[in-house]
PDB file of N, CA and C in Angstrom:
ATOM      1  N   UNK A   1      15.129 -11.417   7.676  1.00 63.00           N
ATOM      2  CA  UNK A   1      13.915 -10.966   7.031  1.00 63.00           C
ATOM      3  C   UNK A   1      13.206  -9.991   7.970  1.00 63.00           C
ATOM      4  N   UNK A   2      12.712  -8.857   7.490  1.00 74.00           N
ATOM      5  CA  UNK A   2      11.760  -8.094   8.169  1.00 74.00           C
ATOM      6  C   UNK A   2      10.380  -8.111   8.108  1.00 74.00           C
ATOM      7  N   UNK A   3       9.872  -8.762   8.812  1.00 75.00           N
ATOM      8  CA  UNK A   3       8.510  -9.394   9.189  1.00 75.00           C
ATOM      9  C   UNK A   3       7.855  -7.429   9.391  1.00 75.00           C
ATOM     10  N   UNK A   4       8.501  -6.823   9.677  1.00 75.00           N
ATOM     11  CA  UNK A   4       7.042  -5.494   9.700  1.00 75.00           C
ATOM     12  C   UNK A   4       7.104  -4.404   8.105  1.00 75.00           C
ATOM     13  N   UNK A   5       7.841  -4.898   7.652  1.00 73.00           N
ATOM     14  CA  UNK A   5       8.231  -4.287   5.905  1.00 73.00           C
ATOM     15  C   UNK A   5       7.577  -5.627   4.839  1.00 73.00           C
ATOM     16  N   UNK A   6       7.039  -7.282   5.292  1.00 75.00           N
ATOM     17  CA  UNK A   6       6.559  -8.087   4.396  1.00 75.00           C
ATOM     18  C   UNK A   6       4.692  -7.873   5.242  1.00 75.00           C
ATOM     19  N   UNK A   7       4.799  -7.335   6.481  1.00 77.00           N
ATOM     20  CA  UNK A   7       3.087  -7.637   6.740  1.00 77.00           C
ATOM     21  C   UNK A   7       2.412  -6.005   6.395  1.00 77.00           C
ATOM     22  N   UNK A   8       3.231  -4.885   6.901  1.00 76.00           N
ATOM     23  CA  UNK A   8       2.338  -3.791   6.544  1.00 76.00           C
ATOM     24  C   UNK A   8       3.065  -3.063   5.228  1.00 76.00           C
ATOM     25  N   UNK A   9       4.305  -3.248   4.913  1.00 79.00           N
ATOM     26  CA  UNK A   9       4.749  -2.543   3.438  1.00 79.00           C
ATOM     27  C   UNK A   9       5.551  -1.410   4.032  1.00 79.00           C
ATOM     28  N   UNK A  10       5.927  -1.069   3.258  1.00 76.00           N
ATOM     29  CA  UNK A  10       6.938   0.180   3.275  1.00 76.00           C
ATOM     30  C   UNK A  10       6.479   1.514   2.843  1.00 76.00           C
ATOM     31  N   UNK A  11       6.796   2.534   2.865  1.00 69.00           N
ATOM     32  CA  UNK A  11       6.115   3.909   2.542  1.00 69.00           C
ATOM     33  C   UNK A  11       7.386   4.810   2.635  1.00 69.00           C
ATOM     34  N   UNK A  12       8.581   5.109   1.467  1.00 73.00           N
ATOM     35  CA  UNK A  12       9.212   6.092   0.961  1.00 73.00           C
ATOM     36  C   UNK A  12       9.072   7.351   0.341  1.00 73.00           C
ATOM     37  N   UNK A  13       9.572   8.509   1.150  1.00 74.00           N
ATOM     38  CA  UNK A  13       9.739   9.604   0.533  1.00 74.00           C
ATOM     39  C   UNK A  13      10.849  10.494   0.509  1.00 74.00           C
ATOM     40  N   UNK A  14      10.887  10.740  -0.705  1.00 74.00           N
ATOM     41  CA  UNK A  14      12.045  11.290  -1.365  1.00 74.00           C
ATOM     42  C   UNK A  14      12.477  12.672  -1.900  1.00 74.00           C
ATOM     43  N   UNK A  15      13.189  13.769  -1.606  1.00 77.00           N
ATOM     44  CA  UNK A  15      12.923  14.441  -2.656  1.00 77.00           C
ATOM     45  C   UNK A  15      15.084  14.840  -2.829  1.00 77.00           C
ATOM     46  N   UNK A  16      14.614  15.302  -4.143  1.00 73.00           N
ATOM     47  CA  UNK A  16      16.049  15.756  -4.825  1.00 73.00           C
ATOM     48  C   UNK A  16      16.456  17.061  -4.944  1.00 73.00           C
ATOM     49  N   UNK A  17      16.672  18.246  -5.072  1.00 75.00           N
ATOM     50  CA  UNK A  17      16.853  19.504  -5.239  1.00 75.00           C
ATOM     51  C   UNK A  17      17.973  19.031  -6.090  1.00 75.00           C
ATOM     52  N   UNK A  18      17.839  19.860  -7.661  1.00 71.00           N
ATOM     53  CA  UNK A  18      18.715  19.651  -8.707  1.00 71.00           C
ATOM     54  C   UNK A  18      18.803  21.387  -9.403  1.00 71.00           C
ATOM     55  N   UNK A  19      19.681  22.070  -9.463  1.00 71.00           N
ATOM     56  CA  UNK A  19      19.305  23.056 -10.510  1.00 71.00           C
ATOM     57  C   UNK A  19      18.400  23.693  -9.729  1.00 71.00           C
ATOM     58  N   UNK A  20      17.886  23.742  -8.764  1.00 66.00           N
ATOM     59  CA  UNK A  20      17.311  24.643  -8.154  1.00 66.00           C
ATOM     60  C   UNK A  20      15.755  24.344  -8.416  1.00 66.00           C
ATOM     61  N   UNK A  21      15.705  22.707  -8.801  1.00 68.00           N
ATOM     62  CA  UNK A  21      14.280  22.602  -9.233  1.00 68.00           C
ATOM     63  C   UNK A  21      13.951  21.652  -7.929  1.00 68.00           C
ATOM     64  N   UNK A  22      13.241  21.493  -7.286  1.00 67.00           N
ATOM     65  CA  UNK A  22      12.698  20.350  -6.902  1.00 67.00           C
ATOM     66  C   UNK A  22      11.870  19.225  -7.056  1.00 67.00           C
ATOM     67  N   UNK A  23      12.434  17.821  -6.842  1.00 72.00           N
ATOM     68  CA  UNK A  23      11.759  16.815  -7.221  1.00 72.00           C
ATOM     69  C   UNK A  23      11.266  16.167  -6.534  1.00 72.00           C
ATOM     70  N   UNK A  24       9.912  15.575  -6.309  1.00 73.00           N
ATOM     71  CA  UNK A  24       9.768  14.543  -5.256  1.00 73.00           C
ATOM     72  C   UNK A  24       8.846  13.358  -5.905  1.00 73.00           C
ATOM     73  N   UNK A  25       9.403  12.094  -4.843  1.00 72.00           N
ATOM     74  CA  UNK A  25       9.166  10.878  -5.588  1.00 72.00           C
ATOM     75  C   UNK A  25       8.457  10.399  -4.014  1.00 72.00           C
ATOM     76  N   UNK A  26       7.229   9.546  -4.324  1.00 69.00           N
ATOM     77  CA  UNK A  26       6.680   8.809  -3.094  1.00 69.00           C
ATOM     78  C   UNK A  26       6.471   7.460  -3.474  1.00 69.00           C
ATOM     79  N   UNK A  27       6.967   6.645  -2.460  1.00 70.00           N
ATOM     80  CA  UNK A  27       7.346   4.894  -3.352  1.00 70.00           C
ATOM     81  C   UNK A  27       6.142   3.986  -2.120  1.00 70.00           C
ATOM     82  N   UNK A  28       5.232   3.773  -2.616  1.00 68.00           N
ATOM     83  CA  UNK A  28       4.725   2.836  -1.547  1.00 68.00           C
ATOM     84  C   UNK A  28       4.107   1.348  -2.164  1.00 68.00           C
ATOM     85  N   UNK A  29       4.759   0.672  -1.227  1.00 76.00           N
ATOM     86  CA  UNK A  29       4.757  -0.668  -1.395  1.00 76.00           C
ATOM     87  C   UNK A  29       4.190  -1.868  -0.692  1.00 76.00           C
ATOM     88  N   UNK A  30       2.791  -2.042  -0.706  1.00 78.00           N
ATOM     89  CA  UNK A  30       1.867  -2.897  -0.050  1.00 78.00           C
ATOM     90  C   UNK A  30       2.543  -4.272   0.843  1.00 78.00           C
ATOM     91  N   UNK A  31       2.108  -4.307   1.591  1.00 84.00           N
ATOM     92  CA  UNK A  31       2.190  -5.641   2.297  1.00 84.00           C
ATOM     93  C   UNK A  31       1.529  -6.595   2.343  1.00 84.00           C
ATOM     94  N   UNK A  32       1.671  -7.521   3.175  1.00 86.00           N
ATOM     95  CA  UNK A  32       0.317  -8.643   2.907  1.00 86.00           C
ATOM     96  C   UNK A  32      -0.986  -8.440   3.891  1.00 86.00           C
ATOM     97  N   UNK A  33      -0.458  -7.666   5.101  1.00 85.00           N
ATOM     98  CA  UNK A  33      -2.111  -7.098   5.854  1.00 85.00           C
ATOM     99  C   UNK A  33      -2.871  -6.381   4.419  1.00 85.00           C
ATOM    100  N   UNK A  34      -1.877  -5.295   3.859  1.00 82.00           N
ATOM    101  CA  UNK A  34      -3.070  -4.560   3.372  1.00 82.00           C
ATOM    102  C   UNK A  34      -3.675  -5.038   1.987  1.00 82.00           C
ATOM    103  N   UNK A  35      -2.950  -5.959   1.496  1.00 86.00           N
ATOM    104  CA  UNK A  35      -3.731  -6.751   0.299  1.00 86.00           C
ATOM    105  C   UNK A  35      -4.691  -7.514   0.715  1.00 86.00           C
ATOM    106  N   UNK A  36      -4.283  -8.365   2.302  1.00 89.00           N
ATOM    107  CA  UNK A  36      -5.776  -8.603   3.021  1.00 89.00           C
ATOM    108  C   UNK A  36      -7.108  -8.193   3.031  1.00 89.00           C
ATOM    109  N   UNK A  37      -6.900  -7.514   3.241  1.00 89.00           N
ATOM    110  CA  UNK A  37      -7.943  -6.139   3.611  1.00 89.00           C
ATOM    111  C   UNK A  37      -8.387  -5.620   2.633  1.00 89.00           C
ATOM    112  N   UNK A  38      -7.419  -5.213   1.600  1.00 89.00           N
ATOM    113  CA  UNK A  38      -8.511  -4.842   0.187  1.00 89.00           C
ATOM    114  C   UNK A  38      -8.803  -6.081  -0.868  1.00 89.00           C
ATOM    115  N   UNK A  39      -8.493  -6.957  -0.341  1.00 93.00           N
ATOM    116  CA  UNK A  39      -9.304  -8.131  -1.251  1.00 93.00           C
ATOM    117  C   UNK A  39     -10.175  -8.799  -0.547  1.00 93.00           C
ATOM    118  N   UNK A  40     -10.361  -8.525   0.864  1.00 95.00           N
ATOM    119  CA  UNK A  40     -11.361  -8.799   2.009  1.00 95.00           C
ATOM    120  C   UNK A  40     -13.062  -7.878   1.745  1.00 95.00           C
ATOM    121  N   UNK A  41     -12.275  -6.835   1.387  1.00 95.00           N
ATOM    122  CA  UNK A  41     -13.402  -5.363   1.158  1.00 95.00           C
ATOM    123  C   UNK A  41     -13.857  -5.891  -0.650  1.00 95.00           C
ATOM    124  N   UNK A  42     -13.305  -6.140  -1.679  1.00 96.00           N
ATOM    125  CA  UNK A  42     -13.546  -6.211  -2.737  1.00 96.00           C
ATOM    126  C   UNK A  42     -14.603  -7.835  -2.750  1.00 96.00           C
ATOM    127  N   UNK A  43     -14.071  -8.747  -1.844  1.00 97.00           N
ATOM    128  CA  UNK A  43     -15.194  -9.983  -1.150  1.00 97.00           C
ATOM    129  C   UNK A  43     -16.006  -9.382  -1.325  1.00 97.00           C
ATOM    130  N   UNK A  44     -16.154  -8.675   0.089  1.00 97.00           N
ATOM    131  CA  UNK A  44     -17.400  -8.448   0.820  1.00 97.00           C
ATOM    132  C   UNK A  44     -18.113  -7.377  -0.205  1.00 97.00           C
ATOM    133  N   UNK A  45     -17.949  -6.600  -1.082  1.00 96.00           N
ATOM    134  CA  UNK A  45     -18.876  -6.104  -1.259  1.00 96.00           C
ATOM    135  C   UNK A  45     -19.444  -6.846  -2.369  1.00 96.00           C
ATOM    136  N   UNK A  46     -18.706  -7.620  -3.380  1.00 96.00           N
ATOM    137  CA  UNK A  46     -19.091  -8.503  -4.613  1.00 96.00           C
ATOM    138  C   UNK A  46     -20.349  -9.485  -3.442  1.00 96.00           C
ATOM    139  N   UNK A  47     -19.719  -9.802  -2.458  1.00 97.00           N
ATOM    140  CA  UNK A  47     -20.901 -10.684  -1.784  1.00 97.00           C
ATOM    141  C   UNK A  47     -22.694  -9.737  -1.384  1.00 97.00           C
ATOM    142  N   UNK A  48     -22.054  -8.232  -0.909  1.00 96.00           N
ATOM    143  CA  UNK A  48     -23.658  -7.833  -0.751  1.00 96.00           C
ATOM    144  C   UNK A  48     -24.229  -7.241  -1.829  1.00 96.00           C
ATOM    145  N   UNK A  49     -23.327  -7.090  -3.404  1.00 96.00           N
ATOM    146  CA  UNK A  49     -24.395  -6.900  -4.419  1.00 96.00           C
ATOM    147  C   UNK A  49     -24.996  -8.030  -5.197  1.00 96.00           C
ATOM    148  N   UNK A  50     -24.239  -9.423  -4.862  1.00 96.00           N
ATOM    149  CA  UNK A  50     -25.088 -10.841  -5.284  1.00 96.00           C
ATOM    150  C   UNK A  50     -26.110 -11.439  -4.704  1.00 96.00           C
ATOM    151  N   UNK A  51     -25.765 -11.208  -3.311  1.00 94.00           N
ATOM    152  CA  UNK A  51     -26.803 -11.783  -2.204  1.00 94.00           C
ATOM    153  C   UNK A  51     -27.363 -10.831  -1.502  1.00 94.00           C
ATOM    154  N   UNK A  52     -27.164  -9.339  -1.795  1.00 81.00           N
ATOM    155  CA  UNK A  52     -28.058  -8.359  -1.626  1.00 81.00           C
ATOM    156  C   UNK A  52     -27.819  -7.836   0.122  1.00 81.00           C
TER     157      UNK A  52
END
């Protein structure tokens, strides 16, 4: 298991050249620090517009 791809997530980028077109794809995939952190921030602010 990779403990630094399950705590901060992964961040892919991609691109394809087809036909002379180019494509690009960006794949990012949260971890559990950063769901921390934005459900830490979504807390805290529900807490200073209830209790001011």
């Amino acid at each position: 298991m990779d403990w630094e791809k399950v705590l901060i997530g992964s961040f892919e980028k991609s691109q394809m050249v087809s036909d002379g077109v180019e494509k690009t794809k960006i794949s990012i995939r949260g971890g559990l620090l950063p769901s921390v952190l934005i459900l830490g921030a979504i807390a805290y602010g529900v807490y200073r517009l209830v209790f001011g």
